[in-house]
Structure formats: C-alpha cells, structure tokens
C-alpha cells in the first residue's frame, strides 16, 4: 500500500490549520476571560481590605466585609476551573434549574467592590414569582459579570449620577434581564458582538462575543440598545422551558 503524502502548499491543509489555530485562540481567550472575572474581584477586594486596615483607626468591620468578598470571589474562580473540566469531559451536563434573580444578586455582590471603586450605585430590581430556568449557572453568571463590568467602565468618566440599573422580569414565556448604564453610549453597535473587536485600549475583544455565544447556547438572545439621552442597555433574554443546545466555552 502506498501512503499518500500531503503536498506542501496544499490550500485545504493551510485552511484547516488556520481554522484550528483560530479555534484555539478563541478557546484560550474564552478561558482567560472566564478566570479573569473572579480574579479581578479578588484584586479589588484585597485592595479595599488593605485600605480599611491601614486607616487610623483601622475599620475592622469594612475589612471583614472585603475579606468575605475575597473568599466568595476565590470560590467562584475555583468553580470556573472545575466547570471547564466538566465541559471538557461531559459537555451538556451542566444545566440545572436556577433562580435567575439569585444569580443576578450573586453577580452584583461579586462586583460590589469594583462598583464602589467606580463610585457607581448598583440598583437591583427583581420581579415577583419568577420561575426557575434550566441554565449553566457559571456561564450565566459570567455573562452578568461581564455586562455589569462594561456598565461600570462606561460611566468611568461621566460627571452625572452614576447608577447601574439591573432589572429582572418575566415577559411572556421568557425572563428578561436588563442592565442599564448612563455612560458614554455605543459608538459601533453593529460590531460590539464580533470576536476580537474591542473599544477598550487593553481589551481582548472576546467578552461580548462570548456572552452572545452563551445566550445562543441557551436558546436566548443578547442585544444592546441606546438609552435616551445617555448610556446603553444590554438586554439578556432567557426562554422558559425551551430546549437549548449544549453550552460551549468558545465564541466561535
């Protein structure tokens, strides 16, 4: 039997190799993004803890609150790592009924220290009698943290009252999470969900692309709209009782 040899310069081989490299880059960026969220929360809370302890006299109560947030964020980082391991071995087995209002509250608490650093008030409004939804808790929390952080950063240089409004309500056969800021607004709304596109100087351009991929995997939607007169609202819609595909960490 004569073995066929791949010819050098084979266009199909080059395309396949480029696709694998691109998929690896997106997967690596996605994992880095998932882990960076709780680590950023750990850093913000540790800085706050040091600040409270070095006051004269030390503010022990506030320092203890910061320590609790450090512990919570560190546990979240461990959950993310374990979640990636589960996905790699048994994809599609990470869904469970969850109270979305509780997930939103968890994300808000994880971002509380960072919000205080931006001098932003987090305003949470959860509607009554919301039914549980079968979701991947880690991925949904990732979306919420990313959207909250985007809202905080959008208001960094505005002089007006800084409030990030988070509303959760039932709309027919869906749950709708709206995260609204009063920041600078969107300059290129048609591109913000594209992989590797970023309006931030040091951004990877994967955050919103990953968020939309997660929304699609849950048979949901994620879109943005301009506020009048200032800011942006990101709307994350999850279906109630609808079937959805297995979650995937890549934004491909």
mmCIF file of C-alpha atoms in Angstrom:
data_model
loop_
_atom_site.group_PDB
_atom_site.id
_atom_site.type_symbol
_atom_site.label_atom_id
_atom_site.label_comp_id
_atom_site.label_asym_id
_atom_site.label_seq_id
_atom_site.Cartn_x
_atom_site.Cartn_y
_atom_site.Cartn_z
ATOM 1 C CA UNK A 1 0.000 0.000 0.000
ATOM 2 C CA UNK A 2 1.330 3.394 -0.967
ATOM 3 C CA UNK A 3 0.681 6.070 1.596
ATOM 4 C CA UNK A 4 -0.435 9.408 0.231
ATOM 5 C CA UNK A 5 1.651 12.361 1.241
ATOM 6 C CA UNK A 6 0.353 15.832 1.900
ATOM 7 C CA UNK A 7 1.836 18.185 -0.610
ATOM 8 C CA UNK A 8 3.466 21.343 0.567
ATOM 9 C CA UNK A 9 1.374 24.386 -0.070
ATOM 10 C CA UNK A 10 -1.877 22.379 -0.105
ATOM 11 C CA UNK A 11 -4.569 25.106 0.217
ATOM 12 C CA UNK A 12 -7.042 22.840 2.040
ATOM 13 C CA UNK A 13 -4.408 21.872 4.609
ATOM 14 C CA UNK A 14 -3.495 25.524 5.133
ATOM 15 C CA UNK A 15 -7.149 26.448 5.648
ATOM 16 C CA UNK A 16 -7.637 23.617 8.152
ATOM 17 C CA UNK A 17 -4.519 24.583 10.053
ATOM 18 C CA UNK A 18 -5.604 28.238 10.170
ATOM 19 C CA UNK A 19 -9.051 27.213 11.419
ATOM 20 C CA UNK A 20 -7.541 25.118 14.222
ATOM 21 C CA UNK A 21 -5.272 27.975 15.241
ATOM 22 C CA UNK A 22 -8.226 30.385 15.254
ATOM 23 C CA UNK A 23 -10.348 27.984 17.334
ATOM 24 C CA UNK A 24 -7.501 27.513 19.814
ATOM 25 C CA UNK A 25 -7.050 31.285 20.093
ATOM 26 C CA UNK A 26 -10.774 31.786 20.775
ATOM 27 C CA UNK A 27 -10.875 28.949 23.310
ATOM 28 C CA UNK A 28 -7.805 30.300 25.129
ATOM 29 C CA UNK A 29 -9.263 33.801 25.175
ATOM 30 C CA UNK A 30 -12.585 32.462 26.476
ATOM 31 C CA UNK A 31 -10.963 30.543 29.348
ATOM 32 C CA UNK A 32 -8.766 33.534 30.225
ATOM 33 C CA UNK A 33 -11.854 35.736 30.242
ATOM 34 C CA UNK A 34 -13.806 33.374 32.492
ATOM 35 C CA UNK A 35 -11.000 33.162 35.051
ATOM 36 C CA UNK A 36 -10.118 36.861 34.928
ATOM 37 C CA UNK A 37 -13.549 37.963 36.190
ATOM 38 C CA UNK A 38 -13.308 36.461 39.714
ATOM 39 C CA UNK A 39 -9.592 37.246 39.910
ATOM 40 C CA UNK A 40 -10.336 40.902 39.196
ATOM 41 C CA UNK A 41 -12.893 40.806 42.021
ATOM 42 C CA UNK A 42 -10.275 39.287 44.344
ATOM 43 C CA UNK A 43 -7.828 42.070 43.496
ATOM 44 C CA UNK A 44 -10.392 44.835 44.025
ATOM 45 C CA UNK A 45 -11.497 43.431 47.385
ATOM 46 C CA UNK A 46 -7.933 42.828 48.600
ATOM 47 C CA UNK A 47 -7.002 46.424 47.789
ATOM 48 C CA UNK A 48 -10.069 47.605 49.681
ATOM 49 C CA UNK A 49 -9.203 45.380 52.642
ATOM 50 C CA UNK A 50 -5.702 46.831 52.814
ATOM 51 C CA UNK A 51 -7.128 50.343 52.655
ATOM 52 C CA UNK A 52 -9.539 49.707 55.542
ATOM 53 C CA UNK A 53 -6.842 48.093 57.698
ATOM 54 C CA UNK A 54 -4.364 50.944 57.208
ATOM 55 C CA UNK A 55 -6.838 53.600 58.289
ATOM 56 C CA UNK A 56 -6.302 55.243 61.663
ATOM 57 C CA UNK A 57 -8.057 53.667 63.457
ATOM 58 C CA UNK A 58 -8.489 50.537 61.292
ATOM 59 C CA UNK A 59 -12.004 49.920 60.018
ATOM 60 C CA UNK A 60 -12.268 46.281 61.023
ATOM 61 C CA UNK A 61 -15.901 45.873 60.009
ATOM 62 C CA UNK A 62 -15.316 47.048 56.438
ATOM 63 C CA UNK A 63 -12.121 44.990 56.223
ATOM 64 C CA UNK A 64 -14.003 41.842 57.240
ATOM 65 C CA UNK A 65 -16.606 42.560 54.579
ATOM 66 C CA UNK A 66 -13.829 42.801 51.996
ATOM 67 C CA UNK A 67 -12.335 39.518 53.220
ATOM 68 C CA UNK A 68 -15.696 37.793 52.762
ATOM 69 C CA UNK A 69 -15.849 39.121 49.215
ATOM 70 C CA UNK A 70 -12.329 37.812 48.578
ATOM 71 C CA UNK A 71 -13.390 34.362 49.760
ATOM 72 C CA UNK A 72 -16.529 34.454 47.618
ATOM 73 C CA UNK A 73 -14.591 35.518 44.500
ATOM 74 C CA UNK A 74 -11.875 32.898 45.092
ATOM 75 C CA UNK A 75 -14.539 30.201 45.367
ATOM 76 C CA UNK A 76 -16.016 31.470 42.110
ATOM 77 C CA UNK A 77 -12.609 31.133 40.406
ATOM 78 C CA UNK A 78 -12.417 27.514 41.607
ATOM 79 C CA UNK A 79 -15.929 26.886 40.283
ATOM 80 C CA UNK A 80 -14.925 28.265 36.892
ATOM 81 C CA UNK A 81 -11.892 25.961 36.666
ATOM 82 C CA UNK A 82 -13.961 22.938 37.716
ATOM 83 C CA UNK A 83 -16.652 23.955 35.242
ATOM 84 C CA UNK A 84 -14.154 23.958 32.367
ATOM 85 C CA UNK A 85 -13.004 20.469 33.390
ATOM 86 C CA UNK A 86 -16.593 19.185 33.404
ATOM 87 C CA UNK A 87 -17.297 20.690 29.993
ATOM 88 C CA UNK A 88 -14.200 19.048 28.532
ATOM 89 C CA UNK A 89 -15.268 15.609 29.800
ATOM 90 C CA UNK A 90 -19.076 15.637 29.784
ATOM 91 C CA UNK A 91 -20.361 18.522 27.622
ATOM 92 C CA UNK A 92 -24.029 19.344 28.068
ATOM 93 C CA UNK A 93 -24.319 18.056 31.654
ATOM 94 C CA UNK A 94 -24.000 21.374 33.446
ATOM 95 C CA UNK A 95 -27.608 22.567 33.239
ATOM 96 C CA UNK A 96 -29.768 22.762 36.341
ATOM 97 C CA UNK A 97 -32.863 24.721 37.395
ATOM 98 C CA UNK A 98 -31.811 28.004 38.929
ATOM 99 C CA UNK A 99 -33.428 31.142 40.280
ATOM 100 C CA UNK A 100 -32.158 33.776 37.873
ATOM 101 C CA UNK A 101 -32.801 36.524 40.413
ATOM 102 C CA UNK A 102 -30.352 34.820 42.777
ATOM 103 C CA UNK A 103 -27.736 34.550 40.012
ATOM 104 C CA UNK A 104 -28.092 38.266 39.307
ATOM 105 C CA UNK A 105 -27.713 39.030 43.033
ATOM 106 C CA UNK A 106 -24.549 36.870 43.166
ATOM 107 C CA UNK A 107 -23.057 38.730 40.207
ATOM 108 C CA UNK A 108 -23.929 42.069 41.800
ATOM 109 C CA UNK A 109 -22.261 41.056 45.074
ATOM 110 C CA UNK A 110 -19.120 39.905 43.245
ATOM 111 C CA UNK A 111 -18.928 43.305 41.525
ATOM 112 C CA UNK A 112 -19.806 45.401 44.604
ATOM 113 C CA UNK A 113 -16.221 46.343 45.472
ATOM 114 C CA UNK A 114 -15.421 47.231 41.884
ATOM 115 C CA UNK A 115 -18.601 49.320 41.681
ATOM 116 C CA UNK A 116 -17.549 51.295 44.742
ATOM 117 C CA UNK A 117 -14.187 51.942 43.092
ATOM 118 C CA UNK A 118 -16.030 53.496 40.147
ATOM 119 C CA UNK A 119 -18.366 55.369 42.541
ATOM 120 C CA UNK A 120 -21.336 53.597 40.990
ATOM 121 C CA UNK A 121 -24.503 52.587 42.835
ATOM 122 C CA UNK A 122 -25.884 49.170 41.853
ATOM 123 C CA UNK A 123 -29.683 49.235 41.743
ATOM 124 C CA UNK A 124 -31.259 45.754 41.560
ATOM 125 C CA UNK A 125 -34.971 45.209 40.867
ATOM 126 C CA UNK A 126 -36.138 41.582 40.713
ATOM 127 C CA UNK A 127 -39.746 40.924 39.768
ATOM 128 C CA UNK A 128 -42.020 38.716 41.909
ATOM 129 C CA UNK A 129 -42.695 34.995 41.438
ATOM 130 C CA UNK A 130 -40.055 34.357 38.781
ATOM 131 C CA UNK A 131 -39.922 30.672 37.769
ATOM 132 C CA UNK A 132 -36.602 28.794 37.773
ATOM 133 C CA UNK A 133 -34.801 28.300 34.461
ATOM 134 C CA UNK A 134 -32.549 25.395 33.441
ATOM 135 C CA UNK A 135 -29.200 27.089 32.836
ATOM 136 C CA UNK A 136 -25.478 26.662 33.195
ATOM 137 C CA UNK A 137 -25.010 28.737 36.354
ATOM 138 C CA UNK A 138 -21.323 29.512 35.762
ATOM 139 C CA UNK A 139 -21.883 30.706 32.219
ATOM 140 C CA UNK A 140 -24.919 32.829 33.069
ATOM 141 C CA UNK A 141 -23.010 34.426 35.934
ATOM 142 C CA UNK A 142 -20.135 35.074 33.537
ATOM 143 C CA UNK A 143 -22.474 36.950 31.195
ATOM 144 C CA UNK A 144 -23.907 39.023 34.044
ATOM 145 C CA UNK A 145 -20.498 39.943 35.474
ATOM 146 C CA UNK A 146 -19.230 40.944 32.059
ATOM 147 C CA UNK A 147 -22.259 43.144 31.360
ATOM 148 C CA UNK A 148 -22.047 44.764 34.790
ATOM 149 C CA UNK A 149 -18.335 45.478 34.343
ATOM 150 C CA UNK A 150 -18.992 47.014 30.921
ATOM 151 C CA UNK A 151 -21.587 49.293 32.501
ATOM 152 C CA UNK A 152 -19.183 50.375 35.239
ATOM 153 C CA UNK A 153 -16.429 51.152 32.760
ATOM 154 C CA UNK A 154 -18.835 53.067 30.523
ATOM 155 C CA UNK A 155 -19.530 55.503 33.386
ATOM 156 C CA UNK A 156 -15.921 55.975 34.473
ATOM 157 C CA UNK A 157 -15.565 59.489 33.078
ATOM 158 C CA UNK A 158 -19.122 60.838 33.309
ATOM 159 C CA UNK A 159 -19.920 63.618 35.768
ATOM 160 C CA UNK A 160 -23.611 62.796 36.239
ATOM 161 C CA UNK A 161 -25.052 60.499 38.898
ATOM 162 C CA UNK A 162 -23.610 57.038 38.361
ATOM 163 C CA UNK A 163 -26.225 54.334 38.759
ATOM 164 C CA UNK A 164 -26.238 50.930 37.110
ATOM 165 C CA UNK A 165 -29.784 49.604 36.979
ATOM 166 C CA UNK A 166 -30.327 45.846 36.843
ATOM 167 C CA UNK A 167 -33.905 44.666 36.308
ATOM 168 C CA UNK A 168 -35.170 41.087 36.105
ATOM 169 C CA UNK A 169 -38.737 40.432 34.996
ATOM 170 C CA UNK A 170 -40.914 37.906 33.249
ATOM 171 C CA UNK A 171 -42.042 38.834 29.748
ATOM 172 C CA UNK A 172 -44.463 36.222 28.435
ATOM 173 C CA UNK A 173 -42.599 32.949 28.041
ATOM 174 C CA UNK A 174 -39.172 34.492 28.713
ATOM 175 C CA UNK A 175 -37.152 36.014 31.527
ATOM 176 C CA UNK A 176 -35.559 39.336 30.676
ATOM 177 C CA UNK A 177 -32.505 40.802 32.386
ATOM 178 C CA UNK A 178 -31.832 44.442 31.521
ATOM 179 C CA UNK A 179 -28.576 46.116 32.611
ATOM 180 C CA UNK A 180 -28.678 49.844 32.001
ATOM 181 C CA UNK A 181 -25.968 52.478 32.478
ATOM 182 C CA UNK A 182 -25.821 56.235 31.942
ATOM 183 C CA UNK A 183 -22.377 56.207 30.340
ATOM 184 C CA UNK A 184 -20.920 57.275 27.026
ATOM 185 C CA UNK A 185 -23.092 55.028 24.861
ATOM 186 C CA UNK A 186 -22.185 52.836 21.893
ATOM 187 C CA UNK A 187 -20.018 54.119 19.074
ATOM 188 C CA UNK A 188 -20.160 50.999 16.872
ATOM 189 C CA UNK A 189 -23.199 48.958 17.970
ATOM 190 C CA UNK A 190 -23.044 46.741 14.869
ATOM 191 C CA UNK A 191 -19.572 45.435 15.785
ATOM 192 C CA UNK A 192 -19.529 45.040 19.565
ATOM 193 C CA UNK A 193 -20.511 41.347 19.500
ATOM 194 C CA UNK A 194 -17.866 40.369 16.950
ATOM 195 C CA UNK A 195 -14.956 38.239 18.272
ATOM 196 C CA UNK A 196 -11.713 40.154 18.827
ATOM 197 C CA UNK A 197 -13.368 43.545 18.326
ATOM 198 C CA UNK A 198 -12.874 45.861 21.295
ATOM 199 C CA UNK A 199 -13.436 49.533 22.054
ATOM 200 C CA UNK A 200 -11.096 49.263 25.055
ATOM 201 C CA UNK A 201 -7.398 50.043 24.832
ATOM 202 C CA UNK A 202 -6.357 46.786 26.514
ATOM 203 C CA UNK A 203 -9.446 44.715 25.738
ATOM 204 C CA UNK A 204 -9.247 41.243 24.174
ATOM 205 C CA UNK A 205 -12.478 41.785 22.261
ATOM 206 C CA UNK A 206 -13.933 38.481 23.463
ATOM 207 C CA UNK A 207 -16.231 39.487 26.323
ATOM 208 C CA UNK A 208 -19.426 40.326 24.440
ATOM 209 C CA UNK A 209 -18.765 37.698 21.769
ATOM 210 C CA UNK A 210 -18.580 35.029 24.485
ATOM 211 C CA UNK A 211 -21.703 36.439 26.139
ATOM 212 C CA UNK A 212 -23.694 36.184 22.921
ATOM 213 C CA UNK A 213 -22.432 32.642 22.321
ATOM 214 C CA UNK A 214 -23.657 31.674 25.799
ATOM 215 C CA UNK A 215 -27.017 33.341 25.153
ATOM 216 C CA UNK A 216 -27.381 31.480 21.849
ATOM 217 C CA UNK A 217 -26.445 28.164 23.525
ATOM 218 C CA UNK A 218 -29.322 28.719 25.974
ATOM 219 C CA UNK A 219 -31.737 29.443 23.092
ATOM 220 C CA UNK A 220 -31.808 33.028 24.330
ATOM 221 C CA UNK A 221 -30.874 36.439 22.978
ATOM 222 C CA UNK A 222 -28.469 39.213 23.882
ATOM 223 C CA UNK A 223 -28.703 42.650 22.329
ATOM 224 C CA UNK A 224 -27.915 46.269 23.122
ATOM 225 C CA UNK A 225 -29.820 49.499 22.646
ATOM 226 C CA UNK A 226 -29.077 53.154 23.184
ATOM 227 C CA UNK A 227 -30.679 54.978 26.107
ATOM 228 C CA UNK A 228 -32.234 58.414 25.788
ATOM 229 C CA UNK A 229 -30.464 60.691 26.485
ATOM 230 C CA UNK A 230 -27.391 58.836 27.815
ATOM 231 C CA UNK A 231 -25.998 55.359 28.129
ATOM 232 C CA UNK A 232 -26.683 51.838 26.971
ATOM 233 C CA UNK A 233 -28.976 48.987 27.971
ATOM 234 C CA UNK A 234 -27.941 45.389 27.408
ATOM 235 C CA UNK A 235 -30.883 43.002 27.366
ATOM 236 C CA UNK A 236 -30.341 39.303 28.095
ATOM 237 C CA UNK A 237 -33.387 37.145 27.332
ATOM 238 C CA UNK A 238 -33.745 33.533 28.517
ATOM 239 C CA UNK A 239 -36.612 31.274 27.417
ATOM 240 C CA UNK A 240 -38.781 29.465 29.927
ATOM 241 C CA UNK A 241 -38.969 25.739 29.288
ATOM 242 C CA UNK A 242 -37.432 25.896 25.824
ATOM 243 C CA UNK A 243 -34.886 23.362 24.635
ATOM 244 C CA UNK A 244 -31.371 24.605 24.047
ATOM 245 C CA UNK A 245 -28.070 23.318 22.791
ATOM 246 C CA UNK A 246 -25.152 22.224 24.915
ATOM 247 C CA UNK A 247 -23.083 25.118 26.248
ATOM 248 C CA UNK A 248 -19.672 25.779 24.739
ATOM 249 C CA UNK A 249 -16.904 27.990 26.079
ATOM 250 C CA UNK A 250 -15.634 29.132 22.685
ATOM 251 C CA UNK A 251 -17.022 32.195 20.947
ATOM 252 C CA UNK A 252 -16.514 30.639 17.504
#
